[in-house]
Short mmCIF file of C-alpha atoms in Angstrom, two decimals:
data_model
loop_
_atom_site.label_atom_id
_atom_site.label_comp_id
_atom_site.label_asym_id
_atom_site.label_seq_id
_atom_site.Cartn_x
_atom_site.Cartn_y
_atom_site.Cartn_z
CA MET C 16 -10.41 -11.14 -3.87
CA GLN C 17 -13.39 -10.54 -6.01
CA PRO C 18 -14.71 -7.06 -6.18
CA ALA C 19 -18.34 -5.59 -5.18
CA LEU C 20 -20.20 -3.87 -7.31
CA GLU C 21 -19.72 -0.83 -4.57
CA CYS C 22 -16.04 -0.68 -6.39
CA LEU C 23 -17.17 0.53 -9.72
CA PRO C 24 -18.30 3.82 -8.65
CA CYS C 25 -14.53 4.36 -6.81
CA LEU C 26 -12.95 2.85 -10.08
CA VAL C 27 -14.87 5.40 -12.51
CA ARG C 28 -13.42 8.30 -9.55
CA GLN C 29 -10.23 6.91 -10.16
CA ALA C 30 -10.46 6.98 -13.57
CA ALA C 31 -11.84 10.57 -13.89
CA GLU C 32 -9.32 11.70 -11.49
CA ALA C 33 -6.56 10.01 -13.31
CA VAL C 34 -8.10 11.41 -16.96
CA ALA C 35 -7.65 15.09 -15.42
CA LEU C 36 -4.95 15.14 -14.65
CA SER C 37 -3.33 13.10 -17.42
CA GLU C 38 -5.53 15.60 -20.24
CA LYS C 39 -5.37 18.89 -20.04
CA ARG C 40 -7.58 19.03 -23.50
CA THR C 41 -11.35 19.50 -21.48
CA GLU C 42 -12.68 18.58 -24.20
CA ARG C 43 -11.06 15.19 -24.79
CA ARG C 44 -11.75 13.93 -21.69
CA PRO C 45 -15.22 12.74 -22.33
CA ALA C 46 -13.54 10.11 -25.32
CA ILE C 47 -11.54 8.92 -22.85
CA LEU C 48 -13.87 8.11 -19.88
CA LYS C 49 -16.05 6.51 -22.25
CA ARG C 50 -13.46 3.93 -23.47
CA ILE C 51 -12.66 3.14 -19.79
CA LEU C 52 -16.62 2.76 -19.09
CA ARG C 53 -16.84 0.66 -21.82
CA ALA C 54 -13.59 -1.75 -20.77
CA LEU C 55 -14.73 -1.40 -16.97
CA ALA C 56 -18.34 -3.24 -18.80
CA GLU C 57 -16.92 -5.59 -20.68
CA THR C 58 -14.31 -6.71 -17.87
CA ASP C 59 -14.50 -10.18 -16.53
CA TRP C 60 -15.28 -9.61 -12.90
CA ASP C 61 -13.39 -12.26 -11.46
CA ARG C 62 -10.49 -9.83 -11.55
CA SER C 63 -9.50 -7.96 -7.95
CA SER C 64 -10.51 -4.19 -8.06
CA PRO C 65 -6.33 -3.70 -8.33
CA ALA C 66 -6.42 -5.42 -11.85
CA MET C 67 -9.09 -3.41 -12.59
CA ALA C 68 -7.10 -0.31 -11.97
CA GLN C 69 -4.40 -1.28 -13.87
CA MET C 70 -6.22 -1.25 -16.44
CA ILE C 71 -7.94 1.88 -15.95
CA HIS C 72 -4.96 3.56 -15.84
CA GLN C 73 -2.63 1.39 -19.33
CA ILE C 74 -5.42 3.48 -21.04
CA VAL C 75 -5.30 6.65 -19.49
CA ARG C 76 -1.50 6.16 -20.24
CA GLU C 77 -2.11 5.02 -23.90
CA GLU C 78 -4.81 7.83 -24.69
CA THR C 79 -3.00 10.79 -23.37
CA GLY C 80 1.03 9.67 -23.47
CA ASN C 81 1.57 11.00 -19.68
CA GLY C 82 3.53 8.49 -17.83
CA ASP C 83 3.36 9.31 -14.54
CA PRO C 84 0.40 11.74 -13.78
CA TYR C 85 0.84 12.12 -10.24
CA ARG C 86 4.32 12.20 -10.11
CA SER C 87 4.39 15.48 -8.78
CA ILE C 88 1.78 14.47 -6.21
CA LYS C 89 4.17 11.85 -5.05
CA LYS C 90 7.08 14.68 -4.72
CA ARG C 91 4.57 16.14 -2.70
CA MET C 92 3.88 13.97 -0.21
CA ASN C 93 6.89 12.43 0.23
CA ARG C 94 8.57 15.92 1.05
CA ALA C 95 5.89 16.59 3.78
CA ALA C 96 6.02 13.66 5.54
CA LEU C 97 9.53 14.34 5.63
CA GLU C 98 9.37 17.90 7.41
CA GLY C 99 7.08 15.91 9.60
CA MET C 100 9.86 13.33 10.56
CA PRO C 101 10.86 15.52 13.64
CA VAL C 102 7.37 14.69 14.71
CA TRP C 103 7.15 11.32 14.52
CA ARG C 104 10.27 10.18 15.86
CA GLU C 105 9.19 12.85 19.24
CA LEU C 106 5.70 10.72 19.29
CA MET C 107 7.74 7.40 18.97
CA LEU C 108 10.23 8.43 21.67
CA LYS C 109 7.77 10.17 24.29
CA SER C 110 5.82 7.10 24.16
CA GLU C 111 5.28 4.30 26.70
CA ASN C 112 5.17 2.02 24.05
CA ALA C 113 7.50 3.07 21.45
CA ARG C 114 7.17 -0.34 19.17
CA GLU C 115 3.52 -0.33 18.89
CA THR C 116 3.50 3.85 18.66
CA VAL C 117 5.01 3.24 15.18
CA ILE C 118 3.34 0.28 13.77
CA ARG C 119 0.13 2.90 14.36
CA LEU C 120 1.85 5.23 12.69
CA ALA C 121 3.20 3.30 9.73
CA ALA C 122 -0.84 1.79 9.50
CA ALA C 123 -1.93 5.65 10.15
CA GLY C 124 0.16 6.53 7.07
CA ASN C 125 -1.58 4.32 4.62
CA LEU C 126 -4.17 6.91 4.62
CA LEU C 127 -2.11 8.79 2.12
CA ASP C 128 -3.71 6.61 -0.67
CA SER C 129 -4.78 8.51 -3.85
CA ALA C 130 -7.27 5.59 -4.74
CA ALA C 131 -9.41 5.94 -1.60
CA LYS C 132 -12.40 8.31 -1.65
CA THR C 133 -11.42 9.85 1.88
CA SER C 134 -7.79 10.32 0.44
CA MET C 135 -5.34 12.68 2.30
CA GLN C 136 -3.39 15.50 0.10
CA PRO C 137 0.01 16.74 1.22
CA GLU C 138 -1.13 19.51 3.12
CA ASP C 139 -3.07 16.88 5.50
CA ILE C 140 0.21 14.83 6.64
CA PRO C 141 0.37 16.69 9.74
CA ARG C 142 -3.28 15.51 11.04
CA LEU C 143 -1.93 12.02 11.31
CA ALA C 144 -0.06 13.39 15.12
CA SER C 145 -3.79 12.80 16.09
CA LEU C 146 -5.10 10.00 14.05
CA TRP C 147 -2.54 7.15 14.62
CA THR C 148 -4.29 6.64 17.90
CA ARG C 149 -7.25 5.18 16.27
CA PRO C 150 -8.49 1.43 17.55
CA LEU C 151 -5.60 -1.12 16.37
CA VAL C 152 -6.74 -4.53 15.68
CA GLY C 153 -3.64 -7.02 16.23
CA ASP C 154 -1.20 -7.51 18.21
CA PRO C 155 1.66 -4.82 17.77
CA HIS C 156 3.85 -6.64 18.96
CA ASP C 157 3.48 -9.95 16.97
CA LEU C 158 5.19 -8.44 13.83
CA PHE C 159 8.89 -7.45 15.84
CA ARG C 160 8.59 -11.39 17.25
CA LEU C 161 8.05 -12.48 14.03
CA ALA C 162 10.72 -10.30 12.28
CA ASP C 163 13.32 -11.34 15.24
CA ARG C 164 12.97 -14.98 14.54
CA ALA C 165 12.93 -14.47 10.37
CA THR C 166 15.79 -15.04 8.16
CA GLN C 167 13.71 -12.84 5.42
CA ILE C 168 11.69 -9.98 5.57
CA LEU C 169 9.90 -9.06 2.22
CA TYR C 170 8.16 -5.54 2.92
CA LEU C 171 5.68 -4.65 0.07
CA ALA C 172 5.58 -0.85 0.09
CA ASP C 173 1.95 1.25 -0.61
CA ASN C 174 2.03 4.96 -1.19
CA ALA C 175 4.62 7.67 -1.42
CA GLY C 176 4.72 9.97 1.54
CA GLU C 177 3.20 6.82 3.40
CA ILE C 178 6.56 5.11 2.93
CA VAL C 179 8.13 7.58 5.24
CA PHE C 180 6.56 5.79 7.79
CA ASP C 181 7.72 2.71 6.59
CA ARG C 182 11.31 3.45 6.84
CA LEU C 183 10.47 4.47 10.32
CA LEU C 184 9.24 1.13 10.98
CA ILE C 185 11.85 -0.82 9.04
CA GLU C 186 14.56 1.45 10.90
CA THR C 187 13.32 -0.52 14.15
CA LEU C 188 13.15 -4.21 12.74
CA PRO C 189 16.50 -6.25 11.81
CA THR C 190 17.24 -4.12 8.87
CA GLU C 191 20.06 -6.50 7.60
CA LYS C 192 16.81 -8.91 6.83
CA VAL C 193 14.52 -6.13 5.11
CA THR C 194 14.22 -5.96 1.45
CA MET C 195 11.46 -3.63 0.66
CA ALA C 196 9.40 -3.87 -2.49
CA VAL C 197 7.98 -0.86 -4.92
CA ARG C 198 5.62 -1.24 -8.25
CA GLY C 199 7.54 -1.62 -11.20
CA GLY C 200 5.75 1.04 -12.96
CA PRO C 201 3.81 4.34 -12.14
CA ILE C 202 -0.08 3.73 -11.09
CA LEU C 203 -1.87 6.49 -9.03
CA ASN C 204 0.11 7.71 -5.86
CA ASP C 205 2.31 4.28 -5.21
CA ALA C 206 5.93 4.63 -4.53
CA LEU C 207 8.30 3.71 -6.96
CA MET C 208 12.22 3.47 -6.53
CA GLU C 209 12.55 7.10 -6.52
CA ASP C 210 10.04 7.27 -3.57
CA ALA C 211 12.18 4.47 -2.14
CA ALA C 212 15.21 7.00 -2.83
CA MET C 213 13.40 10.37 -2.20
CA ALA C 214 12.27 8.57 1.72
CA GLY C 215 15.81 7.28 2.65
CA VAL C 216 14.94 3.85 2.58
CA LEU C 217 17.94 3.21 0.14
CA LYS C 218 20.27 3.61 2.81
CA ILE C 219 19.02 1.48 5.28
CA ALA C 220 17.61 -1.31 3.56
CA SER C 221 17.54 -2.98 -0.23
CA VAL C 222 15.06 -1.83 -2.38
CA VAL C 223 13.28 -4.15 -5.49
CA SER C 224 11.21 -3.41 -8.21
CA ASN C 225 8.22 -5.80 -8.34
CA GLY C 226 7.98 -6.17 -11.91
CA SER C 227 4.16 -4.57 -11.94
CA ASP C 228 1.97 -1.64 -12.12
CA ALA C 229 -0.80 -2.72 -10.33
CA PRO C 230 -1.85 -0.82 -7.27
CA GLY C 231 -1.67 -3.89 -5.07
CA THR C 232 0.63 -7.53 -5.31
CA ILE C 233 -0.85 -9.57 -8.27
CA LEU C 234 1.56 -12.18 -8.12
CA ASP C 235 1.53 -13.65 -11.63
CA ASP C 236 2.05 -9.90 -12.94
CA CYS C 237 5.05 -9.60 -11.13
CA SER C 238 8.92 -10.25 -12.38
CA GLU C 239 10.37 -13.68 -11.23
CA GLU C 240 12.77 -11.69 -9.26
CA PHE C 241 10.38 -10.89 -7.44
CA ARG C 242 8.08 -13.80 -7.18
CA THR C 243 11.37 -16.14 -5.97
CA LEU C 244 12.02 -13.22 -2.65
CA PHE C 245 7.65 -13.79 -2.24
CA ALA C 246 7.89 -17.81 -2.21
CA THR C 247 11.50 -17.45 0.00
CA ALA C 248 10.47 -14.87 2.45
CA ASP C 249 9.53 -16.46 5.90
CA LEU C 250 8.00 -12.71 6.53
CA ILE C 251 6.11 -10.68 4.39
CA VAL C 252 5.01 -6.90 5.63
CA ALA C 253 2.06 -6.40 2.92
CA LYS C 254 0.74 -2.36 3.19
CA GLY C 255 -2.36 -1.43 2.23
CA GLN C 256 -5.84 -2.15 1.27
CA GLY C 257 -4.73 -3.02 -2.57
CA ASN C 258 -2.22 -5.96 -0.86
CA TYR C 259 -4.71 -6.84 1.68
CA GLU C 260 -6.75 -7.24 -1.83
CA THR C 261 -4.55 -9.50 -4.05
CA LEU C 262 -3.11 -11.37 -1.56
CA ALA C 263 -5.58 -12.15 1.34
CA GLU C 264 -6.50 -15.44 -0.56
CA VAL C 265 -2.70 -16.22 -1.24
CA ARG C 266 -0.92 -18.92 1.80
CA ALA C 267 1.89 -17.13 2.31
CA PRO C 268 3.49 -16.08 6.13
CA VAL C 269 1.99 -12.00 5.12
CA VAL C 270 1.30 -9.82 8.07
CA PHE C 271 -0.91 -6.77 6.72
CA LEU C 272 -0.98 -3.07 7.67
CA PHE C 273 -3.10 -0.83 6.42
CA THR C 274 -5.81 1.40 7.64
CA VAL C 275 -10.01 0.70 6.77
CA LYS C 276 -10.41 3.12 4.10
CA CYS C 277 -14.13 1.93 2.75
CA GLU C 278 -16.90 -0.47 3.93
CA ILE C 279 -16.22 -3.25 1.55
CA ILE C 280 -12.61 -3.95 3.51
CA ALA C 281 -14.85 -3.19 6.37
CA ASP C 282 -17.47 -5.60 5.74
CA ARG C 283 -14.90 -8.27 4.96
CA ILE C 284 -12.91 -8.19 7.81
CA GLY C 285 -15.33 -7.86 10.36
CA LYS C 286 -13.90 -3.94 11.18
CA PRO C 287 -15.06 -0.26 11.06
CA VAL C 288 -13.82 1.89 8.45
CA GLY C 289 -11.05 3.90 10.01
CA SER C 290 -9.65 0.91 12.46
CA LEU C 291 -5.69 -0.14 11.81
CA ILE C 292 -4.96 -2.96 11.42
CA ALA C 293 -1.63 -4.73 12.16
CA THR C 294 -2.17 -8.25 11.89
CA ARG C 295 -1.57 -11.77 10.02
CA GLY C 296 -3.87 -12.69 6.88
CA SER C 297 -6.21 -16.02 6.80
CA ASN C 298 -4.46 -18.01 5.03
CA TRP C 299 -1.21 -17.37 7.19
CA THR C 300 1.56 -19.99 6.28
CA THR C 301 4.38 -21.06 8.20
CA ARG C 302 8.04 -20.66 6.48
CA GLY C 303 11.56 -21.14 8.02
CA SER C 304 11.31 -19.76 11.93
CA THR C 305 8.69 -17.67 12.34
CA CYS C 306 5.20 -19.27 14.31
CA ARG C 307 1.88 -19.22 14.15
CA SER C 308 -0.78 -17.36 15.49
CA PRO C 309 -4.24 -17.86 16.55
CA LYS C 310 -5.65 -14.36 15.52
CA ASN C 311 -5.99 -13.70 11.84
CA LEU C 312 -8.07 -11.74 9.67
#
């Protein structure tokens, strides 16, 4: 998905935040930001926003030597989400439709995104107990029907903290079929293998690295192992806007699950900011035993 010009301020905001977290010497920060701005000015605008973000954070690492500036934030997000686990489980148990509730919680958990200008902080996580009731786009039961028919489910994680809500959803799927993929290297607050372990996902499903440090799934940048999994899975659950931006135009059996967090994505899919999304992509392609649906993004 090609970025809009309106994506640029968001990318610059991300860059400034990453530099502030990575470089303690304030006098060094302007020079690093100038290098990033020059790189953005010269980059090919056919690249997706996640590809540009990947380039920005590579520069930040080169300039500061800080390989994972969001690590402490990710741990705090994981801890806060885990502390709320009894609340999330109670919401599911008391709801009239536990499957719809867990889909809503997983989509609302996508608000734990450092890339978004409206991102939530660890201390805000309890608010998700009210935000999961936002309007839902898509049939939440479609994912479960597809999962029952699938032989191999690939679950693309997005952020730390959010990954705890992914665990809740995976627990309701046939876990023996599920492989979760996390990022191959630090980028923003995106989930890594250590976050999957902290969230308890390793106890219930297989987890692999996608081999890439982009905040999305850029297939050409991923490992051969991951590309094989992607090519053979008959159901792919893609969490977050970054995965939507990088996979929306890929022909594959993808169900997108995220919260709309910016006007660009809202305009692209025709749904307002704040909507919870749980639906197949417009380039849905059947593999194996999964079936088609008329309602796609």
